Coordinates of C-alpha atoms in Angstrom, one line a residue:
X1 CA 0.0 0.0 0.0
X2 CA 2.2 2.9 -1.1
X3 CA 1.6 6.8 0.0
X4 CA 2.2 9.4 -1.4
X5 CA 2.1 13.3 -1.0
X6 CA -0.5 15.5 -2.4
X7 CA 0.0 19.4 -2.0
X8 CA -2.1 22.3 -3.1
X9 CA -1.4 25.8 -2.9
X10 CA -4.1 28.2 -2.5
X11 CA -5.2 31.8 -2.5
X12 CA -4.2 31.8 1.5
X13 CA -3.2 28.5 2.8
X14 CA -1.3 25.1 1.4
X15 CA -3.1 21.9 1.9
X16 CA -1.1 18.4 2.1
X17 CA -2.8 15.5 1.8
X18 CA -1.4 12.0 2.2
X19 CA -2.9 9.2 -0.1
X20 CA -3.2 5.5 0.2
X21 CA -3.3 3.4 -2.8
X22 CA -6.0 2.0 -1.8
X23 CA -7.8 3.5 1.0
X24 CA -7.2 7.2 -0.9
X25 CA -7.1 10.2 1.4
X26 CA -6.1 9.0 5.0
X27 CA -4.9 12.8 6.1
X28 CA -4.3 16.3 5.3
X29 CA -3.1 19.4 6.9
X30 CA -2.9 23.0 5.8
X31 CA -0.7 26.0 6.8
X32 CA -1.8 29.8 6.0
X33 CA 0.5 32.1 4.4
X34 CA -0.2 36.1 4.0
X35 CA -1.9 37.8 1.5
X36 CA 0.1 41.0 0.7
X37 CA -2.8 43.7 -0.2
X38 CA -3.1 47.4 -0.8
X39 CA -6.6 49.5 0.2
X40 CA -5.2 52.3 -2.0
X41 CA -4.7 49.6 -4.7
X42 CA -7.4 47.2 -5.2
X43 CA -6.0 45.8 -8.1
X44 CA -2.5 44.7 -6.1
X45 CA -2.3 41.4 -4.4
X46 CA 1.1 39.4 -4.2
X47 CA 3.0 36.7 -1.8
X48 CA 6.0 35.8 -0.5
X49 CA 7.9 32.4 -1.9
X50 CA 9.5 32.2 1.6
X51 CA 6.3 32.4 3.3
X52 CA 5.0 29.9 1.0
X53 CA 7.3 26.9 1.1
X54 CA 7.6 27.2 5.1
X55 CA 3.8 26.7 5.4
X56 CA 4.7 23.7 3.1
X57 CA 7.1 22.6 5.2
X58 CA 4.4 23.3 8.4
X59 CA 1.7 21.4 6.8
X60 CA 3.7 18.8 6.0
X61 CA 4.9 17.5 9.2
X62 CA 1.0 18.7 10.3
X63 CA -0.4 16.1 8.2
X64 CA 2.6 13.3 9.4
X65 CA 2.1 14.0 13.1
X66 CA -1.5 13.8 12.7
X67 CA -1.2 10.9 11.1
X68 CA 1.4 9.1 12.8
X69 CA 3.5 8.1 9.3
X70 CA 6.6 8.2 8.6
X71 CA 7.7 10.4 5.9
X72 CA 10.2 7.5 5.0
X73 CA 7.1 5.3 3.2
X74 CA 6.1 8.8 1.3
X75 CA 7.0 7.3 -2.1
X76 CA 6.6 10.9 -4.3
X77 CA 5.2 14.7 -4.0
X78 CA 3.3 16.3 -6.0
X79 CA 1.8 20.0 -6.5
X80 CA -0.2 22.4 -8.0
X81 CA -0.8 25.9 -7.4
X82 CA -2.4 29.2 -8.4
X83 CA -2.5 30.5 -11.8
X84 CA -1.2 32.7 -13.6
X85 CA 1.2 34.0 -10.4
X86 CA 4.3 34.6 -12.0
X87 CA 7.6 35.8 -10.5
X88 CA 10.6 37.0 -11.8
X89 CA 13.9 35.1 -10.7
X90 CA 18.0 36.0 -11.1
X91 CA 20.4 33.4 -12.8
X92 CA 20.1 31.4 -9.3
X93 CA 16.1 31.0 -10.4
X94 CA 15.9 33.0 -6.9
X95 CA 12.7 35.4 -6.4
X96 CA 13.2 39.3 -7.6
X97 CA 10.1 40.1 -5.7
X98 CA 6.7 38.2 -5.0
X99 CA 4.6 36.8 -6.7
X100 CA 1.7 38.5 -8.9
X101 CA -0.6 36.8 -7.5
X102 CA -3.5 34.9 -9.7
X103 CA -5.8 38.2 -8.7
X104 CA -3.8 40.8 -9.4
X105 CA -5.2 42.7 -12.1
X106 CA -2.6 45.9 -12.0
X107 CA -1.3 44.4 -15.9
X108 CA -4.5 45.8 -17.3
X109 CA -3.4 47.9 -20.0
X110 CA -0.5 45.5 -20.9
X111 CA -3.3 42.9 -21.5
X112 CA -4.8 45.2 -23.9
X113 CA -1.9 45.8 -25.4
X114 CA -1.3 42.3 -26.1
X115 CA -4.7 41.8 -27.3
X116 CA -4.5 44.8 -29.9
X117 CA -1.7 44.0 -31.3
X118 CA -2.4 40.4 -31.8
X119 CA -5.8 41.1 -33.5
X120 CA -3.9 43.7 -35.5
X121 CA -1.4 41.5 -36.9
X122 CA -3.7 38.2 -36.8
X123 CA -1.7 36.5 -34.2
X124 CA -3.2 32.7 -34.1
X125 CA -2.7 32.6 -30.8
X126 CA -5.3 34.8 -29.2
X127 CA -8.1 32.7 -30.8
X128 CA -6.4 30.0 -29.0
X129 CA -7.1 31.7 -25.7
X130 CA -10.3 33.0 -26.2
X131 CA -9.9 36.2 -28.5
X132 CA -8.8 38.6 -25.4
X133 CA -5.8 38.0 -23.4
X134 CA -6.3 38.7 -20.0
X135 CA -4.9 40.6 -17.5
X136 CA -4.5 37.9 -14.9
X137 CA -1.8 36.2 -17.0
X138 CA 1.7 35.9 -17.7
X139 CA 3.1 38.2 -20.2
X140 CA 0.8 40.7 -18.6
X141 CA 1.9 40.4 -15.3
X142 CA 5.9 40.2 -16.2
X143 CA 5.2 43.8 -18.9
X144 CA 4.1 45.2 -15.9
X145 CA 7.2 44.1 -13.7
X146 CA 9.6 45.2 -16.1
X147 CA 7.8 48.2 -16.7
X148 CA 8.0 49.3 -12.9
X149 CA 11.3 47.9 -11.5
X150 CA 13.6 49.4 -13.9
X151 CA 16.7 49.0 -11.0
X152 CA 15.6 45.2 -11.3
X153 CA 15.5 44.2 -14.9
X154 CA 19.4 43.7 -14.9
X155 CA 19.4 40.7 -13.2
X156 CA 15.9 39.5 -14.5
X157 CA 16.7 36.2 -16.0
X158 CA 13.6 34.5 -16.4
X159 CA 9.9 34.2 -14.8
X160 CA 8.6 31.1 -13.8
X161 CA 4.6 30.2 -12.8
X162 CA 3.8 29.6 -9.1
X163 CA 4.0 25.4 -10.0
X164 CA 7.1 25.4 -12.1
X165 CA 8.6 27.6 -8.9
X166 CA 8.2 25.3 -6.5
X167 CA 9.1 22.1 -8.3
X168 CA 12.6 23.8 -9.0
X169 CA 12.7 24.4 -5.5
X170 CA 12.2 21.0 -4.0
X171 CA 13.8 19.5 -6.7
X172 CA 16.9 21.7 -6.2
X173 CA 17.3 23.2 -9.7
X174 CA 18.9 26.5 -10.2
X175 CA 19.3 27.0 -13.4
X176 CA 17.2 27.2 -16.8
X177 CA 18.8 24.4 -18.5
X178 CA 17.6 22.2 -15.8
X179 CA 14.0 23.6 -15.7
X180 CA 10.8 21.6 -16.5
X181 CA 7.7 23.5 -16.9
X182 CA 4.0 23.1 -17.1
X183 CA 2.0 22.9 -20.3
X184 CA -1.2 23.2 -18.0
X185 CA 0.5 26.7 -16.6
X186 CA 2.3 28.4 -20.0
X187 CA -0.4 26.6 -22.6
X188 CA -3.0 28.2 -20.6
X189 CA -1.6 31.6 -19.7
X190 CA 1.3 32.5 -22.3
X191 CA 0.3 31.7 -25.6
X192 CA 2.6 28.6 -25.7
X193 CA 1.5 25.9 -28.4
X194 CA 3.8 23.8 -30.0
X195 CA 1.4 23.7 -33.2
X196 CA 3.3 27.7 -33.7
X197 CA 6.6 26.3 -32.6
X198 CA 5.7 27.6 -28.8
X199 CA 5.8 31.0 -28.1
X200 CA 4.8 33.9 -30.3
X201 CA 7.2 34.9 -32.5
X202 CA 10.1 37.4 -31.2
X203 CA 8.7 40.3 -33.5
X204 CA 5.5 40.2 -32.0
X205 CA 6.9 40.4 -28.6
X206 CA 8.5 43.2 -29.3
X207 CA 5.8 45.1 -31.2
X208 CA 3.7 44.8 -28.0
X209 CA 6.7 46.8 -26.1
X210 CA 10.5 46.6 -26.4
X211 CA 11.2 45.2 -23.0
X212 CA 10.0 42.0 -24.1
X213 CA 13.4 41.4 -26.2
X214 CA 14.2 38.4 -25.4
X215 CA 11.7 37.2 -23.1
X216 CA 10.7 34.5 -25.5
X217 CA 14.3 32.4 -25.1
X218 CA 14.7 33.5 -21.2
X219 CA 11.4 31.6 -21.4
X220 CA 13.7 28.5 -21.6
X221 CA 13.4 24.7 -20.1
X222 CA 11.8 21.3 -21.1
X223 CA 7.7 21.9 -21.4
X224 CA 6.1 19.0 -20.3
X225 CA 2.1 17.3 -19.3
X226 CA 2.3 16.1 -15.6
X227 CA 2.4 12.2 -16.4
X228 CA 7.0 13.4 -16.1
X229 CA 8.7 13.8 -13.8
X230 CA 10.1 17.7 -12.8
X231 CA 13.2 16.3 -10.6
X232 CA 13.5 14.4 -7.5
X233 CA 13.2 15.8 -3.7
X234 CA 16.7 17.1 -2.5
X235 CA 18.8 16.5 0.6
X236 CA 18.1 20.3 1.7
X237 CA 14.2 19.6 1.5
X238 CA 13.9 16.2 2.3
X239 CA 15.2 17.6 5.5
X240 CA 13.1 19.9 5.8
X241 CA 9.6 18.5 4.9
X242 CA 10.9 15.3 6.9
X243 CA 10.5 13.5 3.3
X244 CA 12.6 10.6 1.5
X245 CA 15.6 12.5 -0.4
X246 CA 15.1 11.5 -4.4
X247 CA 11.7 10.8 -4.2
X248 CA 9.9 11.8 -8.0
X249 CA 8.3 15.0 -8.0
X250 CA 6.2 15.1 -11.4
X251 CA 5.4 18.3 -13.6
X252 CA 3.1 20.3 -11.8
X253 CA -0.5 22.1 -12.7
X254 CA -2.9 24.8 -11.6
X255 CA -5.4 23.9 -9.1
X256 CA -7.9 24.0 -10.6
X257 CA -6.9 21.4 -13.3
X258 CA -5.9 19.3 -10.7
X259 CA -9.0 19.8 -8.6
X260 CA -11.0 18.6 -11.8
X261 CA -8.7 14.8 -11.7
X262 CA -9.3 14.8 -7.9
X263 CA -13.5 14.6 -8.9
X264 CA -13.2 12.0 -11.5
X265 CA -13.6 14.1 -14.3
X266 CA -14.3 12.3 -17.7
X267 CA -14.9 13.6 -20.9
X268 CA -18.8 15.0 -21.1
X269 CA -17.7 15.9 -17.0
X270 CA -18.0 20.3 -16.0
X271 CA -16.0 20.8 -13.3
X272 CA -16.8 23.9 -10.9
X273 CA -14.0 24.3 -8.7
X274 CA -16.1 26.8 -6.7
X275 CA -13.6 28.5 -4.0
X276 CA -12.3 32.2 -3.6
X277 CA -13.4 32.2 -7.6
X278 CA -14.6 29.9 -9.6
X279 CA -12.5 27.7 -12.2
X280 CA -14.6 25.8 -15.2
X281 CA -12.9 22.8 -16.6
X282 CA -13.4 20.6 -19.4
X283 CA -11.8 18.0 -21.2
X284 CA -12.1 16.3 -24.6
X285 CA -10.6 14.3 -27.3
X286 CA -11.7 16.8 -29.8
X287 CA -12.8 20.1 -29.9
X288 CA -12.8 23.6 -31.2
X289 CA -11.7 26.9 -30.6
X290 CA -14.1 29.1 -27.9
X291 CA -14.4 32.7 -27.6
X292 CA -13.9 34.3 -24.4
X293 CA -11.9 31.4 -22.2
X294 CA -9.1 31.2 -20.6
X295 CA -7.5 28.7 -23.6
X296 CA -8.0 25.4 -25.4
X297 CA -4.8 23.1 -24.3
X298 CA -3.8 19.9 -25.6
X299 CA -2.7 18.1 -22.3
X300 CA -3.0 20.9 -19.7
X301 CA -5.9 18.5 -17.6
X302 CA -5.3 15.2 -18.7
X303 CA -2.2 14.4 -21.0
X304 CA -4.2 12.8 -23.4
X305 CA -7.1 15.1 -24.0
X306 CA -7.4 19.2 -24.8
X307 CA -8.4 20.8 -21.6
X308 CA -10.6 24.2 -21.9
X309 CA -10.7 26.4 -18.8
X310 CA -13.4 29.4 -18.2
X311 CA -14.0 31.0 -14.8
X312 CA -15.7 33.6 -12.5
X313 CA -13.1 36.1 -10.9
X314 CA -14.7 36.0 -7.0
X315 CA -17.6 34.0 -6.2
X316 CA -16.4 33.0 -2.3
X317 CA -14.3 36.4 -1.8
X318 CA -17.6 38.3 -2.8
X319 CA -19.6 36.1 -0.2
X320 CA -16.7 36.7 2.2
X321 CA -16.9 40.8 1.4
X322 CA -20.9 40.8 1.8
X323 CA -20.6 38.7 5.4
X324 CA -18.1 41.5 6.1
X325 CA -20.0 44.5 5.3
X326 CA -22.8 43.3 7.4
X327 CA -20.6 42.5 10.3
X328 CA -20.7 38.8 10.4
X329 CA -19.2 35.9 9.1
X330 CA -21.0 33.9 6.4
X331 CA -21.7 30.7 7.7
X332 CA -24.0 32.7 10.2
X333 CA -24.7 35.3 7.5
X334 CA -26.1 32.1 5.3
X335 CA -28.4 30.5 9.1
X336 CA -31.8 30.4 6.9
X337 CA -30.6 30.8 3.4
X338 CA -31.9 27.1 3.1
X339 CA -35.8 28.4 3.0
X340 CA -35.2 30.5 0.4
X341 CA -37.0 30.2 -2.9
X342 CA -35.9 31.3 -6.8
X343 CA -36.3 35.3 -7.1
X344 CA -38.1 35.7 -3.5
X345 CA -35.5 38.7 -3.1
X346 CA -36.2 40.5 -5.9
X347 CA -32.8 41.1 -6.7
X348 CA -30.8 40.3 -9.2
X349 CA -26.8 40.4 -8.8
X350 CA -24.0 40.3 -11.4
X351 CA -20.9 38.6 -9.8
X352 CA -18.6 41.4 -11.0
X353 CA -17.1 42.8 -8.2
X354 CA -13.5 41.6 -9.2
X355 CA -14.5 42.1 -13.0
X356 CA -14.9 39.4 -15.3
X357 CA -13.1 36.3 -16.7
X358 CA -15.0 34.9 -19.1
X359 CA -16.6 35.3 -21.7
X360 CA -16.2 38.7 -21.8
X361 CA -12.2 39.4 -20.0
X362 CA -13.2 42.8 -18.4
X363 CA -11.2 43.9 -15.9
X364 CA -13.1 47.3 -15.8
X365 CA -16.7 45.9 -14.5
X366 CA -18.1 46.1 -11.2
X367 CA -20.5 44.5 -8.9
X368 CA -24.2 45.6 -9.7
X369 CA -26.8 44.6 -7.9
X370 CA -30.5 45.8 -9.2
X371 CA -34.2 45.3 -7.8
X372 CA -33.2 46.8 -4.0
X373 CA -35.8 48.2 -1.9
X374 CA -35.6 49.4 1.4
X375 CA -36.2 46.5 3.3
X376 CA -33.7 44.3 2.2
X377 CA -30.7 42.6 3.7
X378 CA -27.5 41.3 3.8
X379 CA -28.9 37.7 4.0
X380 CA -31.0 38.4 0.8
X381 CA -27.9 40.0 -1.0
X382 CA -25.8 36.9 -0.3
X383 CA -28.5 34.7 -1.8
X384 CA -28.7 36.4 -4.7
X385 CA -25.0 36.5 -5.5
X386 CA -25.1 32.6 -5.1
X387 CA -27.9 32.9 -8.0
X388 CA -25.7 35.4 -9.9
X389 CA -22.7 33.1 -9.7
X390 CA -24.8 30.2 -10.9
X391 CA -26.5 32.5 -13.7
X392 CA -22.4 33.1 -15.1
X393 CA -21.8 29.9 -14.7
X394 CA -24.8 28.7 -16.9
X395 CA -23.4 31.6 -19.4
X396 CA -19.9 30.0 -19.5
X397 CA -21.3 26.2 -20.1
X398 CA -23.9 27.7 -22.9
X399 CA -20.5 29.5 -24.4
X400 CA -19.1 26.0 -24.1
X401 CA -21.6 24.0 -25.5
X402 CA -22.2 26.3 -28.3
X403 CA -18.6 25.4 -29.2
X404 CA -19.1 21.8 -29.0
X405 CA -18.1 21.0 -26.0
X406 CA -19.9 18.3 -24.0
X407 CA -21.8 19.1 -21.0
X408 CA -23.2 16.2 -19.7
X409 CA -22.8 16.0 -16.2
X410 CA -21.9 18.8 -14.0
X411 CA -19.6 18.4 -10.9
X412 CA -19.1 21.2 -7.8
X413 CA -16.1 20.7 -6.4
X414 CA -13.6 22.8 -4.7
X415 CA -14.6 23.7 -1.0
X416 CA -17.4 25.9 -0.7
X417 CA -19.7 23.3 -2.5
X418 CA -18.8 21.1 0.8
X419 CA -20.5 23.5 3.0
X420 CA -22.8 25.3 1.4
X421 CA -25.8 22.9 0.4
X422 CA -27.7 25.6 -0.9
X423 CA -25.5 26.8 -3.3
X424 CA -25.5 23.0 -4.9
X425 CA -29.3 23.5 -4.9
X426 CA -29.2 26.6 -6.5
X427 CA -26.7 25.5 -9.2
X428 CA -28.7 22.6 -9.9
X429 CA -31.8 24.7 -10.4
X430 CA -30.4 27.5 -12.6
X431 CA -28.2 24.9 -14.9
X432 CA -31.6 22.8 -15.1
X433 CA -28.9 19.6 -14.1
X434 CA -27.9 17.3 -11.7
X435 CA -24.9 18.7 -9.5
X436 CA -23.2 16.3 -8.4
X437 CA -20.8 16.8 -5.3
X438 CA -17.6 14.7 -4.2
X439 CA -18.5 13.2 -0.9
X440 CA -15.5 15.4 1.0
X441 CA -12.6 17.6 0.0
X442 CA -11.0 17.0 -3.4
X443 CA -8.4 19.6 -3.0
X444 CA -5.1 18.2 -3.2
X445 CA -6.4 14.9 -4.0
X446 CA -5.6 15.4 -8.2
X447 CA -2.1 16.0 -7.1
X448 CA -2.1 12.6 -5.2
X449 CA -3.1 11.0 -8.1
X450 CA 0.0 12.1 -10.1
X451 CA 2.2 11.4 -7.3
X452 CA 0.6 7.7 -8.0
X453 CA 1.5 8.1 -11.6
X454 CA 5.1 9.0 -10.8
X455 CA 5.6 6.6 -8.4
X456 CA 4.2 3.8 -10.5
X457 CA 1.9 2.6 -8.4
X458 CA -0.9 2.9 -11.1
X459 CA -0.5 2.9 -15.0
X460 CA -3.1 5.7 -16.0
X461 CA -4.8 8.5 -14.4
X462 CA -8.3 6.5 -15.1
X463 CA -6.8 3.5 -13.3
X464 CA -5.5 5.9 -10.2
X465 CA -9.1 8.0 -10.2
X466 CA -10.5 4.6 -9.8
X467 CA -9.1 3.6 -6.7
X468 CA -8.8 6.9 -4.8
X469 CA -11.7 9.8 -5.9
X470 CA -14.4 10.3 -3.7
X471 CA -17.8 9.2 -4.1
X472 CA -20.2 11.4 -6.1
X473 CA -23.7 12.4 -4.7
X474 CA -26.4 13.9 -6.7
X475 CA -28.2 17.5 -6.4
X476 CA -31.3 17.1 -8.9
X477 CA -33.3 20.2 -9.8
X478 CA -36.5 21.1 -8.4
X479 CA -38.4 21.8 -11.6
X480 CA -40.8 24.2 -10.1
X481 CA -37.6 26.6 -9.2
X482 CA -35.9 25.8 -12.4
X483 CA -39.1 26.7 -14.2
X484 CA -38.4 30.4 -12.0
X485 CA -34.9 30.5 -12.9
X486 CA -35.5 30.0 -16.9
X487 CA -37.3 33.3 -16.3
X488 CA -34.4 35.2 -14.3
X489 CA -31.8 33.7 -16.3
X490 CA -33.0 35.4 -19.5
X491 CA -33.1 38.6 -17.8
X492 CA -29.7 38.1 -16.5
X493 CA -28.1 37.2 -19.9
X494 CA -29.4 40.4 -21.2
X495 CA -28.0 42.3 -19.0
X496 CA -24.4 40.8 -18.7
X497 CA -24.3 41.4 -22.5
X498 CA -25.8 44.8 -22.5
X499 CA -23.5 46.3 -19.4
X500 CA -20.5 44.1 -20.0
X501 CA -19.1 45.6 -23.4
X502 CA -18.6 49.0 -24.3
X503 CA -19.6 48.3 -27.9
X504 CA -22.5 46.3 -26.7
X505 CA -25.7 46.6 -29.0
X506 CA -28.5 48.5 -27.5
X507 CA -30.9 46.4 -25.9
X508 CA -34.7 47.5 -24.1
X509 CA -34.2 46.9 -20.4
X510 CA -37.3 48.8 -19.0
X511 CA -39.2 45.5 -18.3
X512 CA -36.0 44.3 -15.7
X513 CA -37.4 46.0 -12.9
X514 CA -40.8 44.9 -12.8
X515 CA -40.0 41.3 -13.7
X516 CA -38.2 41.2 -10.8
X517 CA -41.0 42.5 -8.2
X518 CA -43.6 40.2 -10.2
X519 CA -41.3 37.0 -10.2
X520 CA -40.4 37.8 -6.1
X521 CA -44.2 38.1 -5.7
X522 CA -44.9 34.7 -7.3
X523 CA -42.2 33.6 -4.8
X524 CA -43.8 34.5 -1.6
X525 CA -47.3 34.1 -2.4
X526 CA -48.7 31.3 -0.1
X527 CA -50.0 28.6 -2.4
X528 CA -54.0 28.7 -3.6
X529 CA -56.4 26.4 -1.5
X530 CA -59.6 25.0 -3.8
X531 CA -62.9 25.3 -1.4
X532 CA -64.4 22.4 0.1

């Protein structure tokens, strides 16, 4: 019965999770780490690699104690992370500064730039990720760096993604020759394809801005899918952790991606990996380009299939900012939410508040929030920004599907999903599907499976997901709320379209208001009794 170590870094905290062979998850531990932001700057939000790996190295020996193993039958490590968080590193592959963080959006007008340019000069791969490159990735983030730490860009030798960072780090490589990075991070987030020969060509990069000379071969190392290995655990860090020294450590992945393993994804499978945002992935053997997401992959979720990725910017951090607002936390903000019914509140609430990731990439939107009278609440807010998340998503999956991408089944992983029953409800209702939900935590438990794979306990990631994912339990819609939902949800899609562009087409939105009241009205109205 081998183990092995699965680790996830998140937004605020690392998880580790040890995995049986058999018996799959039999521990995990997490450490927190700070989040480095700026009230004068909401669009600023970085970490600290130091901070990072010595909450790995906490959780770890939380997660051995608690368990009572001995890190000398951990038989590999593996590890995803956030994405894109990118930070620039010396000839040592040693940090320049933190990290821009996943939800840093200061690389605004760099994204643009990028954007503009490759639509001007019919760059093939910006239909590749979507049409609009976004400001939450790579060459975004690091145009922005080398824009504003002039004194710094002499010893800038490369940037690496959060996952790539930390592999080189346990593994103990320090240079780029020796680098192995992710397909699933640079596919996704920095136009990398080997169908162009893998980045964008030099004189593009530097028609964007000429600071980017030479980025594309600093960009150097082995790209790789996660079924090979990065390197092997050092001395220094097998110290550390209290691991094995030379234990495999394969090519890592964003959570998300990972996340989407962990639940037994299958082609036809939606994953919502519904946390401090929301990721949406999907896999296939064959598909086609789709406008407004965050890339179409070969290999970046499963080696052998094209992964597609789409997501909401905040869905928990806007539930965590309307608890805070009202003074309260949100698991007692949400005591009651569970007798709510479709559009009792009357409001209706686009889950902009940290702009938009797909399918329209707008960093420049905000929260809106319309139907409020003055007898509302904070309780009736939250509800209706777990219907506006749902809403999105069902815009994202229709975007999807339009683009022949199969949406059979519909799984709600990540953490919130685990303890918050009625957002499953609700998602089940506005998608018109079954939800189904992992019966516990699948965080960490994707990179398990590819510490499996590179410890050869199992053959294939099917044969792994077999033996190890949790259970799946089903949400089925209530077709009386769905039914109130198809109502909402055409609303809603009007308006997301109308709002969200600058060059939207004008579109009648007088009704909005009133269909609101009418459709809370319905809501609350005590059901009709026949006379005896």
């Amino acid at each position: 019965m081998p183990l092995v170590a699965g680790v996830d870094f998140g937004t605020l905290s690392v998880r580790v999770t040890l995995v049986d062979s058999i018996k799959g998850p039999i521990g995990t531990a997490s450490a927190e780490y700070p989040l480095h932001r700026r009230r004068e700057d909401p669009d600023f939000a970085t970490q600290s690699h130091a901070d990072q790996m010595q909450a790995l190295v906490q959780a770890t020996h939380a997660v051995l104690e608690k368990t009572g193993i001995s890190g000398e039958d951990v038989a590999a490590i593996a590890l995803d992370t956030t994405g894109s968080s990118v930070v620039p590193v010396d000839e040592n592959l040693q940090p320049l500064d933190e990290y821009y963080l996943w939800c840093d959006h200061r690389a605004k007008s760099e994204a643009e730039e990028i954007t503009a340019r490759a639509h001007a000069v019919g760059l093939e791969a910006i239909d590749w990720c979507g049409g609009v490159y976004s400001h939450e990735w790579g060459f975004a983030k690091l145009l922005h760096w080398l824009r504003h730490n002039p004194a710094k860009r002499a010893q800038f030798v490369t940037a690496l993604e959060h996952c790539d960072m930390v592999a080189a780090t346990l593994a103990g490589v320090t240079s780029t020759a020796n680098l192995k990075r992710s397909i699933c991070a640079m596919g996704h987030k920095w136009l990398w394809n080997p169908k162009w020969g893998g980045f964008p060509p030099e004189e593009f990069l530097v028609s964007v801005d000429p600071l980017l000379a030479g980025v594309r071969e600093k960009l150097g190392g082995e790209y790789l899918t996660s079924e090979h290995v990065a390197g092997h655990l050092s001395l220094e860090w097998a110290g550390k952790l209290g691991l094995k020294p030379g234990i495999p450590i394969p090519v890592g992945a964003f959570d998300a991606h990972w996340d989407a393993i962990g639940s037994h994804i299958r082609e036809g499978d939606v994953v919502n990996v519904v946390g401090t945002s929301t990721c949406i992935i999907a896999m296939a053997k064959k598909t086609e380009l789709v406008a407004g997401v965050c890339g179409v992959v070969p290999g970046s979720v499963h080696p052998e299939y094209t992964g597609i990725e789409a997501g909401l910017s905040a869905t928990g951090d806007i539930f965590e900012a309307i608890a805070r607002r009202a003074g309260s936390p949100v698991a007692e903000l949400s005591k009651g939410l569970e007798t709510y019914r479709a559009g009792q509140t009357g409001l209706l609430r686009l889950s902009w508040d940290n702009g938009d990731r797909t399918v329209l990439v707008n960093p420049e939107l905000g929260g809106v929030t319309l139907g409020w009278n003055l007898l509302h609440t904070a309780q009736d807010e939250l509800f209706a920004a777990i219907e506006g998340t749902a809403f999105h998503t069902r815009i994202i999956l229709e975007r999807m599907a339009e683009h022949g991408v199969r949406v059979d089944r519909v799984i709600n992983a990540g953490g919130i999903p685990q303890k918050n029953e009625v957002l499953n409800r609700v998602y089940a209702n506005v998608l018109n599907k079954p939800v189904l939900v992992p019966a516990g935590v699948p965080t960490s438990l994707g990179s398990g499976i590819f510490a499996l794979l590179a410890a050869g306990v199992y053959p294939t990631i099917e044969a792994a997901q077999q033996a190890v994912c949790l259970p799946l339990r089903t949400v089925e819609p209530d077709p009386t709320e769905a039914e109130v939902y198809e109502q909402l949800y055409q609303l809603y899609r009007d308006i997301y379209f109308a709002l969200g562009s600058r060059d939207a087409e004008p579109i009648a939105l007088g009704a909005v208001l009133p269909s609101l009241r009418r459709i809370a009205a319905e809501a609350v109205r005590p059901p009709s009794t026949e006379s005896l």
